[in-house]
Structures are given as C-alpha cells and as structure tokens.
Coordinates of C-alpha atoms in Angstrom, one line a residue:
Chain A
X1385 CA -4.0 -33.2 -35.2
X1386 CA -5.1 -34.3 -31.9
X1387 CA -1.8 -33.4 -30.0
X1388 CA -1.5 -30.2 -31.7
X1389 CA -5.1 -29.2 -30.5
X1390 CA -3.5 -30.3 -26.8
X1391 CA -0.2 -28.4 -27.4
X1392 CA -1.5 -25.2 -28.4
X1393 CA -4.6 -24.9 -27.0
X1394 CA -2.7 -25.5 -23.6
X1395 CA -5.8 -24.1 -22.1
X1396 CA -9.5 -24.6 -22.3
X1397 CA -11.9 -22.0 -22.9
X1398 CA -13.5 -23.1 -19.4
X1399 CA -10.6 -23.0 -17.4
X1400 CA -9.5 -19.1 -19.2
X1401 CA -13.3 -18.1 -17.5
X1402 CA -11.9 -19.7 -14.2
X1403 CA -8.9 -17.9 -14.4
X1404 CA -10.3 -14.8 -15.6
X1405 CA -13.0 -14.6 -13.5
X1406 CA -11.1 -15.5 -10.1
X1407 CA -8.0 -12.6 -11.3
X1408 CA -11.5 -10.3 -11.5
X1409 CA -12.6 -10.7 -8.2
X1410 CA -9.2 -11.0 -7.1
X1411 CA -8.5 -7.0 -8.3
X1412 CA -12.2 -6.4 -6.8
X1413 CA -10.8 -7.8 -3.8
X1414 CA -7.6 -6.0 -3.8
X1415 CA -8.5 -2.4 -4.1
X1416 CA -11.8 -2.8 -1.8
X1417 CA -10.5 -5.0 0.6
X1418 CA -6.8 -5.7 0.9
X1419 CA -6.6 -2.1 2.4
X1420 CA -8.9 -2.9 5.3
X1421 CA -7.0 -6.4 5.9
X1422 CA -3.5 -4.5 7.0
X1423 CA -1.7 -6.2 9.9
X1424 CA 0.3 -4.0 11.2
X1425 CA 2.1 -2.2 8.0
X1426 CA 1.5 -5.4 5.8
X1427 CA -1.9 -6.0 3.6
X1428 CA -2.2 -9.2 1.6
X1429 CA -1.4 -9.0 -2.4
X1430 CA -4.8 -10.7 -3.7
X1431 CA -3.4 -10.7 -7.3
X1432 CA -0.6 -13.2 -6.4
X1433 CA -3.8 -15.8 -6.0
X1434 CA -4.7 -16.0 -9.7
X1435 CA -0.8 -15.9 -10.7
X1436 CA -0.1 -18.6 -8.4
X1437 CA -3.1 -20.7 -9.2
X1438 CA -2.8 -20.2 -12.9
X1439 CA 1.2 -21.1 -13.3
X1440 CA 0.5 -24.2 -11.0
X1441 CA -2.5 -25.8 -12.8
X1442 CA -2.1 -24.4 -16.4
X1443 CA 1.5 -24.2 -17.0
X1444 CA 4.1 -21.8 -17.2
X1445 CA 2.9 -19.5 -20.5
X1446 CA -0.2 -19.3 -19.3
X1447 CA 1.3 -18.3 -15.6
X1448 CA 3.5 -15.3 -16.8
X1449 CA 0.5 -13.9 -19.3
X1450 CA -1.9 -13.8 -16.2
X1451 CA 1.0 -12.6 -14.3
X1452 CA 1.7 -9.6 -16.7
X1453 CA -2.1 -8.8 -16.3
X1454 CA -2.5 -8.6 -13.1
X1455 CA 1.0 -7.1 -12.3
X1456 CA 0.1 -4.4 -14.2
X1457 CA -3.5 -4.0 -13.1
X1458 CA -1.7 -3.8 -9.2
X1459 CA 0.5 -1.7 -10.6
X1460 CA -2.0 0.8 -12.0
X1461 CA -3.9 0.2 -8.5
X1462 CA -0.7 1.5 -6.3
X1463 CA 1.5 4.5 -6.6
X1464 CA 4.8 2.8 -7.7
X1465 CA 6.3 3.2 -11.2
X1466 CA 4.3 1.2 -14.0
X1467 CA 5.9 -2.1 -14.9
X1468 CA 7.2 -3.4 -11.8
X1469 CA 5.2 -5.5 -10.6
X1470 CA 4.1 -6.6 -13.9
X1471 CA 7.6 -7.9 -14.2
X1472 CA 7.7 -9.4 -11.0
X1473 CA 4.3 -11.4 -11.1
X1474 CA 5.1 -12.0 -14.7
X1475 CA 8.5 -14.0 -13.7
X1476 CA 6.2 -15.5 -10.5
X1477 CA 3.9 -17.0 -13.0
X1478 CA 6.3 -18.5 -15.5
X1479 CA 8.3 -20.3 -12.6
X1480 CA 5.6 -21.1 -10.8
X1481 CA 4.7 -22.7 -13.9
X1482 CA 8.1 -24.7 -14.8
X1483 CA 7.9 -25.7 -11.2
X1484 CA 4.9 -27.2 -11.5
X1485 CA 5.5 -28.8 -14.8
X1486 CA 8.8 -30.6 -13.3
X1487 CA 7.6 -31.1 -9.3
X1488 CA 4.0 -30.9 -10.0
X1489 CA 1.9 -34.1 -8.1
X1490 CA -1.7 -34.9 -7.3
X1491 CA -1.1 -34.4 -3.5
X1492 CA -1.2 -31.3 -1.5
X1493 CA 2.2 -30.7 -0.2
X1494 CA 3.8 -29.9 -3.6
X1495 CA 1.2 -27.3 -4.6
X1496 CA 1.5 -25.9 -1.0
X1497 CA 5.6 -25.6 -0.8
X1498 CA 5.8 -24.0 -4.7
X1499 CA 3.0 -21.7 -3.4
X1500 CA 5.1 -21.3 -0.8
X1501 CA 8.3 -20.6 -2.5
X1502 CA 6.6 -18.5 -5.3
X1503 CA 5.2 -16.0 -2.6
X1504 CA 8.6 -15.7 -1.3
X1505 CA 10.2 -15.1 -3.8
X1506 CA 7.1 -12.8 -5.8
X1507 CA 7.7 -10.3 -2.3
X1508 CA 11.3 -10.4 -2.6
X1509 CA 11.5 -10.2 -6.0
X1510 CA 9.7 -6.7 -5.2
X1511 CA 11.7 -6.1 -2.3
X1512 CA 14.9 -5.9 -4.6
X1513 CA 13.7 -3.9 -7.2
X1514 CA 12.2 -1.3 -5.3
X1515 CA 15.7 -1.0 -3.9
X1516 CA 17.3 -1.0 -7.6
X1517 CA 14.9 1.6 -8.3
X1518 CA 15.9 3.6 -4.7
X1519 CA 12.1 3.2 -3.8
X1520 CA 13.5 0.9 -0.7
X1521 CA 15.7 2.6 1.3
X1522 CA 16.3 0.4 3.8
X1523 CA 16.9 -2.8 2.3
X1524 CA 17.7 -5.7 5.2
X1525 CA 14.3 -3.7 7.4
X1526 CA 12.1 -4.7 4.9
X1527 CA 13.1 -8.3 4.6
X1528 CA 11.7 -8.5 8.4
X1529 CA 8.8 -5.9 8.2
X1530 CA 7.8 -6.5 4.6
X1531 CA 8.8 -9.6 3.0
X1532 CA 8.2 -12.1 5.3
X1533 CA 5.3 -10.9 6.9
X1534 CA 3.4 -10.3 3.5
X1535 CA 4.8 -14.0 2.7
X1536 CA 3.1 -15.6 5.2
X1537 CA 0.1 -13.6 4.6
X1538 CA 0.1 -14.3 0.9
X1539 CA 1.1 -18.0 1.0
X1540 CA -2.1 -18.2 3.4
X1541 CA -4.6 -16.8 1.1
X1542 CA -3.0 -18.6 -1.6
X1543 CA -3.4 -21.7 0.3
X1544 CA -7.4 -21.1 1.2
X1545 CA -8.1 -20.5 -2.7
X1546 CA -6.1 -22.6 -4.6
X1547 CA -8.1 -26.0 -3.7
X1548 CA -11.4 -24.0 -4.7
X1549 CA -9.9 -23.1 -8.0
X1550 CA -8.6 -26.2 -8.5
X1551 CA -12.0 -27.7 -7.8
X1552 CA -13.6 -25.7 -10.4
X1553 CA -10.6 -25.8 -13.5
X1554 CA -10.9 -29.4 -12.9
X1555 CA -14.3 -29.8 -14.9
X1556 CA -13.4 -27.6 -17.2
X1557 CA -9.9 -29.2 -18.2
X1558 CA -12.5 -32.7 -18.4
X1559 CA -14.4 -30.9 -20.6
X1560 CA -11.5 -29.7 -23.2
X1561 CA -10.3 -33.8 -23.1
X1562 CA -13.4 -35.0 -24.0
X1563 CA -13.9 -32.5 -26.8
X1564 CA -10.5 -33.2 -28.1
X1565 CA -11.1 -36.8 -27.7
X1566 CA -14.1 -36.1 -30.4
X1567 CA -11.7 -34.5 -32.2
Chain B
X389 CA -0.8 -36.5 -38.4
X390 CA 2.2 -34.2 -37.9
X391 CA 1.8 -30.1 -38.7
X392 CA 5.0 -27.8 -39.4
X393 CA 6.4 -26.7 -36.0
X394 CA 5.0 -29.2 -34.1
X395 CA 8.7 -30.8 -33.4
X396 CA 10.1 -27.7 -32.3
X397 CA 7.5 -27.4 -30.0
X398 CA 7.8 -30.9 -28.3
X399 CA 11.8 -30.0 -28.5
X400 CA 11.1 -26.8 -25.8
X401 CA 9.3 -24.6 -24.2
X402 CA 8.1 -21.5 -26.6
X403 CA 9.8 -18.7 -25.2
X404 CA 8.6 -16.2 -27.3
X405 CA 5.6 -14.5 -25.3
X406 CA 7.6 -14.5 -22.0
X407 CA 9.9 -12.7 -24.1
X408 CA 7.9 -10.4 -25.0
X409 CA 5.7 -9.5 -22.4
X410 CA 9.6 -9.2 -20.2
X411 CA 10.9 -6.7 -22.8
X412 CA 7.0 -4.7 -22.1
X413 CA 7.4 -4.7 -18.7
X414 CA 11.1 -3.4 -19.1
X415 CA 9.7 -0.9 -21.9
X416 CA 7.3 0.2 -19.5
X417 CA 9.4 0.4 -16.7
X418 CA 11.9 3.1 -18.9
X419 CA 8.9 4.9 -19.9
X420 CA 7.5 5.8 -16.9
X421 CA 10.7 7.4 -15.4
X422 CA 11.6 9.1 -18.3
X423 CA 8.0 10.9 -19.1
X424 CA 6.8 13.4 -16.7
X425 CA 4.2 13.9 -14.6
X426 CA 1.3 14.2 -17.0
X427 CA 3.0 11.0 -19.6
X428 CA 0.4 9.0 -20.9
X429 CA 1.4 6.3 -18.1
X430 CA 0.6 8.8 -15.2
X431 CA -2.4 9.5 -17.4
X432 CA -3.8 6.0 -17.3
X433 CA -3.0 5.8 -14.1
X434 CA -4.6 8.2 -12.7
X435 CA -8.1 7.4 -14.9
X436 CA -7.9 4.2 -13.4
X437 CA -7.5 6.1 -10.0
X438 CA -10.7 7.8 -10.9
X439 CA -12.2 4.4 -11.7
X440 CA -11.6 2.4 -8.5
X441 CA -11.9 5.3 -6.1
X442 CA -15.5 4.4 -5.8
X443 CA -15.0 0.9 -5.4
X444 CA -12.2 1.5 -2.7
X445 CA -14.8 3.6 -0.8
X446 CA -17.1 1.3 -1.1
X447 CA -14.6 -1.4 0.2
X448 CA -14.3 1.2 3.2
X449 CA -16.7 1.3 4.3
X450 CA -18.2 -2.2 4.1
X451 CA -14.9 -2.6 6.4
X452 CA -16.2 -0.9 9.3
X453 CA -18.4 -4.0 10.9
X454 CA -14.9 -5.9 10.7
X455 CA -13.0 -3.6 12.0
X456 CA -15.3 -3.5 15.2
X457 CA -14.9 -6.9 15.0
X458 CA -11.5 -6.7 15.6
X459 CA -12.1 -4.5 18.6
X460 CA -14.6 -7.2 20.4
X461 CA -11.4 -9.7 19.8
X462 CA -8.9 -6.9 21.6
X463 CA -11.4 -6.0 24.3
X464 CA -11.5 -9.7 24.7
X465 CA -8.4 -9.1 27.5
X466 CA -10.2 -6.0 29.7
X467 CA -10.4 -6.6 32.7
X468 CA -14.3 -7.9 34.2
X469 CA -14.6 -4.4 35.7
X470 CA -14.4 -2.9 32.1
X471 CA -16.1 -5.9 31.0
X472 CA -19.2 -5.1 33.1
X473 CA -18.9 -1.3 32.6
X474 CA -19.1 -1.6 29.1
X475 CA -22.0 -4.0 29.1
X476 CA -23.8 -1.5 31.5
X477 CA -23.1 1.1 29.1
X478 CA -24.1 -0.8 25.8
X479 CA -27.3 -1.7 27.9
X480 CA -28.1 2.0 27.7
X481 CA -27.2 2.3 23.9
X482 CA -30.3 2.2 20.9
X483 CA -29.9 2.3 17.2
X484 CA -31.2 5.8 17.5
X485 CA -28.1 7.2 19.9
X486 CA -25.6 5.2 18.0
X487 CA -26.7 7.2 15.1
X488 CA -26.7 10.2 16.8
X489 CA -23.3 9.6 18.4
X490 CA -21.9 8.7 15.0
X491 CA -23.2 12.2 13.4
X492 CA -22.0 13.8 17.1
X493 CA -18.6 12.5 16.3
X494 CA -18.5 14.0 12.6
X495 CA -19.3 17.4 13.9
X496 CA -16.9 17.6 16.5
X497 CA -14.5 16.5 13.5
X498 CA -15.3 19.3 11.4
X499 CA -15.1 21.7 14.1
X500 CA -11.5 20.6 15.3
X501 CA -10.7 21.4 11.5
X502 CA -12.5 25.0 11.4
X503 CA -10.6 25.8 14.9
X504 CA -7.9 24.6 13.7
X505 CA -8.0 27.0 10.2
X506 CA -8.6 30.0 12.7
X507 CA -6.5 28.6 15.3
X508 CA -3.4 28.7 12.8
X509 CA -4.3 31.1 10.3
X510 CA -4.6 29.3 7.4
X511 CA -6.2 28.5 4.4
X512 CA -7.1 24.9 3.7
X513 CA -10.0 22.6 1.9
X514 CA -11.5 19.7 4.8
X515 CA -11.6 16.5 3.3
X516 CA -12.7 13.3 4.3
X517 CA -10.0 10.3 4.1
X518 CA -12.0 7.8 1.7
X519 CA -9.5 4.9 1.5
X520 CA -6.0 3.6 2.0
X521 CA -3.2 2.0 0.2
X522 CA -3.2 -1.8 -0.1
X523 CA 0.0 -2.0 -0.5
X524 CA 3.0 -3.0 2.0
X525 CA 5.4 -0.7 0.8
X526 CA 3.6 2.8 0.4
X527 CA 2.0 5.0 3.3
X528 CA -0.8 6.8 1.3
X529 CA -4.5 7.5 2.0
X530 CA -7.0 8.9 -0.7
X531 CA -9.2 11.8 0.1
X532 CA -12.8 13.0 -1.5
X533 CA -11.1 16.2 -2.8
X534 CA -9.5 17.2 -6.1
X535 CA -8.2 19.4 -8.4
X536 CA -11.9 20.5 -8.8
X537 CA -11.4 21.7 -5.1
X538 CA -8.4 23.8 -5.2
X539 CA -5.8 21.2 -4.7
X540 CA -2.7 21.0 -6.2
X541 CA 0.5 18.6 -5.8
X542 CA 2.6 19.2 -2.8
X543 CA 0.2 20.9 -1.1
X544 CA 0.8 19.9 2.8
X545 CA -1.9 17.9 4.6
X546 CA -2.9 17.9 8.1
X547 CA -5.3 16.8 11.0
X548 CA -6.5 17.9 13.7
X549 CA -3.6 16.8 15.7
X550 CA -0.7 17.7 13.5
X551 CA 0.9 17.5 10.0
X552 CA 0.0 14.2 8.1
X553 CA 1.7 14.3 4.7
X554 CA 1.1 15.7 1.3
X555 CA -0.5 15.7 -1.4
X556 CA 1.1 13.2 -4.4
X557 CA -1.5 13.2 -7.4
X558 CA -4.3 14.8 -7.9
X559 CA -7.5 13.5 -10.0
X560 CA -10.5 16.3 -10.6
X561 CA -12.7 14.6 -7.1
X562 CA -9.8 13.1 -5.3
X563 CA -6.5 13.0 -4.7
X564 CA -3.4 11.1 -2.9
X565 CA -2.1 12.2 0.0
X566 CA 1.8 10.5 0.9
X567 CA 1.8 10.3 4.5
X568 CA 4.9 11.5 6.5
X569 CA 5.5 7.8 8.5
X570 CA 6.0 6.4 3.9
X571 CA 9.5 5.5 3.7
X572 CA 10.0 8.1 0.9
X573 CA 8.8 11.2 2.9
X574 CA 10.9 13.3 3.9
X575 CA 10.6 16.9 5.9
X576 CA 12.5 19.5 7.3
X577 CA 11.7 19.6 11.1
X578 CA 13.3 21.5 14.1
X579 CA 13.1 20.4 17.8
X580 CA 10.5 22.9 19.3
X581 CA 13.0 23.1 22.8
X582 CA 16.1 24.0 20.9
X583 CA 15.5 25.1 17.4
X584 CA 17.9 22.7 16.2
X585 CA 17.3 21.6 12.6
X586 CA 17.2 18.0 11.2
X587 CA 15.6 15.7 8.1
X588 CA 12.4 13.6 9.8
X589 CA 12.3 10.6 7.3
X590 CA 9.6 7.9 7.6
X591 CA 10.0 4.0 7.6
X592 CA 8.0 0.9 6.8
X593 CA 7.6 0.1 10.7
X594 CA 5.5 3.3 10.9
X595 CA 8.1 4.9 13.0
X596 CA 9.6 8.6 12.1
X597 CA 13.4 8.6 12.2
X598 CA 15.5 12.4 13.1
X599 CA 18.7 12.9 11.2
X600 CA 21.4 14.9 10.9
X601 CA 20.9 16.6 14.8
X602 CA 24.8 17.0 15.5
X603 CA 25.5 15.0 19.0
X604 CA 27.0 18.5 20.3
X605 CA 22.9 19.2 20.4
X606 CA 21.2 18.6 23.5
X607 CA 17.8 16.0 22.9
X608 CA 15.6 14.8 25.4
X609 CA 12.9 11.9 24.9
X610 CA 10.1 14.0 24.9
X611 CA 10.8 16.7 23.2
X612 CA 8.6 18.1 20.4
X613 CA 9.3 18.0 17.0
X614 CA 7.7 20.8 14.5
X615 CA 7.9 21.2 10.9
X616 CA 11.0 24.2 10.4
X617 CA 9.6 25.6 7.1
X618 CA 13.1 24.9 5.2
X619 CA 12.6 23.8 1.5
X620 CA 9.5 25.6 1.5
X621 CA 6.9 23.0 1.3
X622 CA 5.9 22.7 4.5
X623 CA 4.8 25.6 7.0
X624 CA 7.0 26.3 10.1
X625 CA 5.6 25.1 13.2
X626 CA 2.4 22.0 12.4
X627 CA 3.5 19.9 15.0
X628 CA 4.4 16.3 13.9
X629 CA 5.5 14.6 17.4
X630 CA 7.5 14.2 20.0
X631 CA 11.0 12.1 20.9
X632 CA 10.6 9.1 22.6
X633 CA 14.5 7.4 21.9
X634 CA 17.3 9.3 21.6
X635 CA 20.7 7.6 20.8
X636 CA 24.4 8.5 19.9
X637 CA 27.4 7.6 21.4
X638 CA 30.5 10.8 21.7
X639 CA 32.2 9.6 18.8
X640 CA 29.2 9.8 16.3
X641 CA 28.6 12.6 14.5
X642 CA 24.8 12.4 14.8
X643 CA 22.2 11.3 17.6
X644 CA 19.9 8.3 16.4
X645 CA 16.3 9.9 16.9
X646 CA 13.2 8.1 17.3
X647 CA 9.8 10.2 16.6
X648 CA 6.4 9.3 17.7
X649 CA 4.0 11.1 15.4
X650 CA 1.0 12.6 17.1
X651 CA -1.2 11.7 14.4
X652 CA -1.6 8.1 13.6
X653 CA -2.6 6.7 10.4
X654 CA -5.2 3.9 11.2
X655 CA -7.5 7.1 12.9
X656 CA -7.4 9.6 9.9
X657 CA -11.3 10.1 9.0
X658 CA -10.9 14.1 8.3
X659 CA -8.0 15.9 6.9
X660 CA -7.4 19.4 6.2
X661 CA -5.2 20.6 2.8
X662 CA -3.5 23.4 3.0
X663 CA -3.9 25.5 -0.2
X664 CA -2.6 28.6 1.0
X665 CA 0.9 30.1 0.6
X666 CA 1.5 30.7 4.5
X667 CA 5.4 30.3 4.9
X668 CA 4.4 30.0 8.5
X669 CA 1.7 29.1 11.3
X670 CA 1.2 30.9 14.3
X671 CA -1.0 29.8 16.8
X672 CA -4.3 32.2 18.5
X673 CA -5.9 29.2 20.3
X674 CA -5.0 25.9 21.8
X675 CA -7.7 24.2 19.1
X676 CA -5.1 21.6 18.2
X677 CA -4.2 18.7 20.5
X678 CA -0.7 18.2 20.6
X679 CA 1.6 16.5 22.8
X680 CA 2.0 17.7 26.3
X681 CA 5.2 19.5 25.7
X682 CA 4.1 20.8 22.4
X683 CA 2.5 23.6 21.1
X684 CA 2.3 25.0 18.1
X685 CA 5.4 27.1 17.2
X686 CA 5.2 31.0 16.8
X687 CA 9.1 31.8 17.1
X688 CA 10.3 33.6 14.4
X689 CA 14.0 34.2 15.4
X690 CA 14.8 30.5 15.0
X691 CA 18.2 30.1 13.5
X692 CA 17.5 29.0 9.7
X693 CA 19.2 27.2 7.1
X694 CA 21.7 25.0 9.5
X695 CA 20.5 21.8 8.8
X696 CA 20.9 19.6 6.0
X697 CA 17.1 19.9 5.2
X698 CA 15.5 18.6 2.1
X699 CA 11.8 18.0 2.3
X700 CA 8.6 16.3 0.3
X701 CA 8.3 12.5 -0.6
X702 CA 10.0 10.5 -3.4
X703 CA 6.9 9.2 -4.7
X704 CA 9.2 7.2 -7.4
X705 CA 7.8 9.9 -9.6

C-alpha cells in the first residue's frame, strides 16, 4: 500500500503549491516583465523556469503536465497559433524529466547541464516549428539571433531559480515521506 | 500488499497523459488554423488579451526606473566633459521640473501627432503604446485603443516619424499593432528618388530588408524609402526609412537592400491609427521628421503596379 501511495502520488500536495505557485508568478513575471527585460531582439521565456524545475525535481509526468500549462498560458500570452508552445514546453518537461530520472544527482552540475540542454533544445524546438508552420522565414538567422541568445538568457534565469525552488520542494517532499511512512 | 496495476506500473513509465495532452496540443494546433478569425481559440485569446493588458501596463511602467538604470550604466563611458555637464545640469533639476518636463514632453507628443493629421491629411485615432511583446520572435506593441475607438484590423499605424506597422487584433480598449521591422510584415514600398517599386520585409535583427528592385535600377545608400500604396493597405507616401547598404553583383537579378527605419521600436510612446480610407498622403507642412533626404511623397504620376508587391503581416493567422 505504501509503494502505491509513493508511485501514484509521485507528487506531494506541498510541492504541487511550490510548483503552482512559482509557474504563477512566473506568468506574472512574463507578461509584466519579460517585455521590459529585451536584450537586443531577445526577452527571457519566464515559463521555461517552472517546466524546467518541475521535470528535474518531480519527474517526467509531472514535467510535461506543467509544461502543457504553461505552454499554453504563453501561448495565450503571445500572438502565435495556439498549441505550439504548449507542445514544445510539454515535450521540454517530459525529457527534462527522463533526464533527470536516469542522470539525476545531488550535485549542481547535472541539474545545471540538463537545464542547460533543455533550454536549448525548448528554443529550438520552437525555432523549428515556427519554420514548419512558415512563421520563421529565415531559418539558419534565427539560430544566431534567436535561439542561442534566448538560451543563454533562459538557462541563466533557470539557473538563479532552480536552487530556490529546490530549497523550498525539499520540505515539502519530507513532509509527503513522513506522512507515507505513517501510512 | 500488492494492488491491480501496480506491476505494470513498476514495468514502465505511464504514457498515457503525455499522450494525451501531445494529441491536445496537436488538436489545438489544427484548430486554430483551420477556424477563422473570430474561432473560439482567437476568442479566448483575445479575453485573455483583455485580461493581462492591465497587468502588462502595469509591468510598464514599473519598468521605467530600470530602464533609466540602464542609461546610468551606458552613460557610464561619456566622456568627463559630459560627465560634468550633466552633473551641472541635474544640479539644476527638482522633483517639480522633472514633472513638468515629463508632462512638457507628452504635449509636444500629442502635437507632433495633431500636425502630423493636418500635415498629411488624414484621419487617425492617437494612442498611447501601453506594452510590448515578450516574446523573441514577434515584433508587436499594444496600444490603449480598440474597437470601442474606431479601430479595425489592418488599419496602418504610424508615429510621428513615419509608418510603424498595423493593426493585428483588436479587443473593445486595445488592440495589437504588428510592427513593420516583425519578420512576417510585409509592405509595398517605392524608393522616393526613383519611383522604383519593391517588397520591404522585416527580420528578427530589427533590420528592414528591399526586394525585388531589378539591379538595372539605380540605388544609392541613402535614399528614402516610402510606402507605394500597392495592395491597398497602406497609404502612398508615410515614409518608412532610408538605404544605408546596397548590394548586387551584374549577374543577379535583384540588389540586396538594407533599410534603416526612421522610427525605432524601443522609443514608441504615442502612435497614431489611421482609420480613414485615404489611398494616399500628401504632405502641407514639414510636421513630420524624416530623414534628411526624405519627405513625404506627393507624386502622383509614379509608375504603378511594376513590382512584385504584396503587403500586410503574416500574423500566423
């Protein structure tokens, strides 16, 4: 009974009010602030924090469901078609989660180089379907202007916030092991 | 103590909800291209537009004391004379006069829109930019005025320095403008010189690209580039900008044109709309401020319909 509790309840009702809370002031913090933050043509994707943070420290279902949710809020933010980026951050989340389920460790480098490769891959992801989609005309451009730019900047901010959420999922991921362990 | 399912679950990974959630996203994605412009999609959109506008102006303009510290960083490298000008000049600054100053500065705004409506003979709604896209790939501001104002989609949009973009969607209090430097704008342009007719298409590095000017054309760095009035969106003769990089070798069939646009994005604070029907804009006054070189066109006898000209923004709608 005990290790179906843990299997299906892959997540504590303490660390879904982290996670929802952060992806709240995360969209707060994308359509108030992101816009003000451009460098150059590029402005940081605030939503990639919680779908980062939430595939590395709560696995890979959890990842894509937060991913969906706040693909879909960005996309209902921006003026590109409906869906899109819910697919992209939805496949972000679910290999940031097998990722960290199979390279996951305690350190900081691991977190830092899937955080890393997810933002990479999150902005190219996008990259390649606005092309499919003849959104992105000019393909190879935006890998330079775009893409790798908005990488680095994400991958920062990603960086800055996952320690703080990880500091604050920790106590509640204690708490849903002790109440188990009553259990 | 074992429950039903509990093996297949330590076997693998459930992939049912990624599954799922995939096949919305691709559902979704097929709706929204296939319904039109007032589907339920665009509908919830554009509620949600109505939603966050508020919080995005808000987000504004809680920027501004940021932004100015991003100046202090840039003024960082003036030289001491500057320095010590400036500091002399501050000296002389109070709470009051910056206040003043900042009211000063809307005013003169407004007015370089009203000369501008009598300057070019047109009709047009002011409206004050209230936010930007935060987004890497689209080139869009938001303005405080709607459907309740007059404005429809497609209407053109300009400052008071040239043409800025156009209107994309419209909510009842505020709408979204695509601005002409968006990868997906598009518009039918002449050079003011020559007359010669081309496609001004924007980028993601903020640059304006001229295409389809045959190299037997003559195009100088420099040169002004006006909207022609082809495809019937835009007006002939808002100035847009000037050359500043021509290239084609004599075996291409077109030059390689760079445009500066007079108007740049990061200073949009007041934007005018045009809701009239002019087909074209003559000019009265110098009330714009346009290149050197340019000014705004009046021609009539300009040789239409050569160029390949297909104008407005893709929008992805």
């Amino acid at each position: 009974m005990l290790r179906r509790v843990k299997e299906v309840g892959e997540v504590s009702d303490g660390s879904s009010r982290v996670t929802l809370i952060l992806a709240a002031v995360c969209v707060l913090l994308q359509i108030a602030i992101a816009p003000n933050m451009q460098i150059g043509n590029v402005a940081p994707n605030f939503l990639l924090i919680p779908v980062l943070c939430s595939g590395l420290l709560e696995g890979p279902k959890r990842g894509c469901v937060i991913g969906f949710s706040c693909g879909l809020l960005l996309d209902l933010c921006g003026t590109g078609p409906v869906g899109g980026m819910a697919l992209v951050l939805l496949v972000v989340g679910f290999v940031c989660g097998l990722l960290s389920q199979t390279m996951f460790s305690e350190g900081w480098a691991m977190p830092i180089v899937i955080i890393c490769l997810c933002a990479l891959f999150a902005n190219l992801a996008q990259a390649i379907l606005l092309a499919m989609i003849g959104l992105n005309t000019s393909f190879l451009a935006s890998l330079w202007q775009v893409v790798l730019p908005e990488t680095f900047y994400d991958a920062v901010l990603a960086c800055v916030f996952f320690p703080l959420v990880r500091h604050f999922l920790a106590p509640a991921k204690r708490g849903m092991h002790n109440r188990n362990s009553l259990l | 103590m074992d429950l039903p399912g509990m093996n297949k679950k330590r076997a693998g990974f459930d992939w049912r909800l990624p599954v799922v959630l995939l096949v919305v996203c691709l559902l979704l994605l097929t709706l929204w291209f296939r319904e039109g412009s007032s589907g339920p999609l665009h509908s919830v959109r554009k509620g949600f537009s109505f939603v966050t506008t508020p919080i995005a102006s808000l987000g504004s303009a809680l920027g501004v004391p940021f932004v100015a510290l991003g100046n202090v960083f840039t003024n960082a490298s003036a030289s001491q004379d500057d320095l010590t000008s400036l500091q002399e000049q501050n000296a002389e600054l109070t709470a009051t006069v910056i206040q003043l100053e900042e009211y000063r500065q809307e005013v003169d705004r407004l007015n370089g829109l009203l000369k501008l409506k009598d300057a070019y003979h047109i009709e047009g709604v002011a409206a004050r930019v209230t936010g930007h896209d935060g987004d890497s790939w689209n080139q869009t501001i938001t303005i405080n005025k709607g459907t309740a104002d007059g404005i429809s989609v497609g209407m053109p949009v300009m400052d008071d320095k040239g043409l800025v973009g156009q209107v994309e969607t419209t909510q009842k209090g505020s709408s979204t403008v695509r601005l002409i430097t968006d990868a997906q704008s598009g518009v039918a342009v002449m050079i003011q010189s020559t007359r010669v007719e081309g496609v001004l298409t924007g980028s993601l590095d903020g640059l304006l690209y001229l295409s389809y000017i045959p190299i037997s054309q003559t195009v100088a760095e420099g040169d002004a580039v006006i909207t022609s009035g082809s495809g019937g969106i835009y007006p002939r003769g808002i100035v847009i900008g000037e050359v500043i990089s021509v290239q084609g070798k004599s075996t291409d069939l077109y030059y390689t044109i760079v445009v500066k646009p007079v108007s740049s994005s990061e200073n949009y604070e007041d934007v005018l709309v045009l809701t009239g029907s002019e087909t074209e804009v003559t000019s009265t006054a110098t009330a714009a401020t346009p290149p050197a070189s340019t000014t705004p066109a009046s021609d009539t006898s300009a040789a239409d319909g050569d160029a390949q000209a297909s104008e407005g923004g893709g929008g992805g709608e």
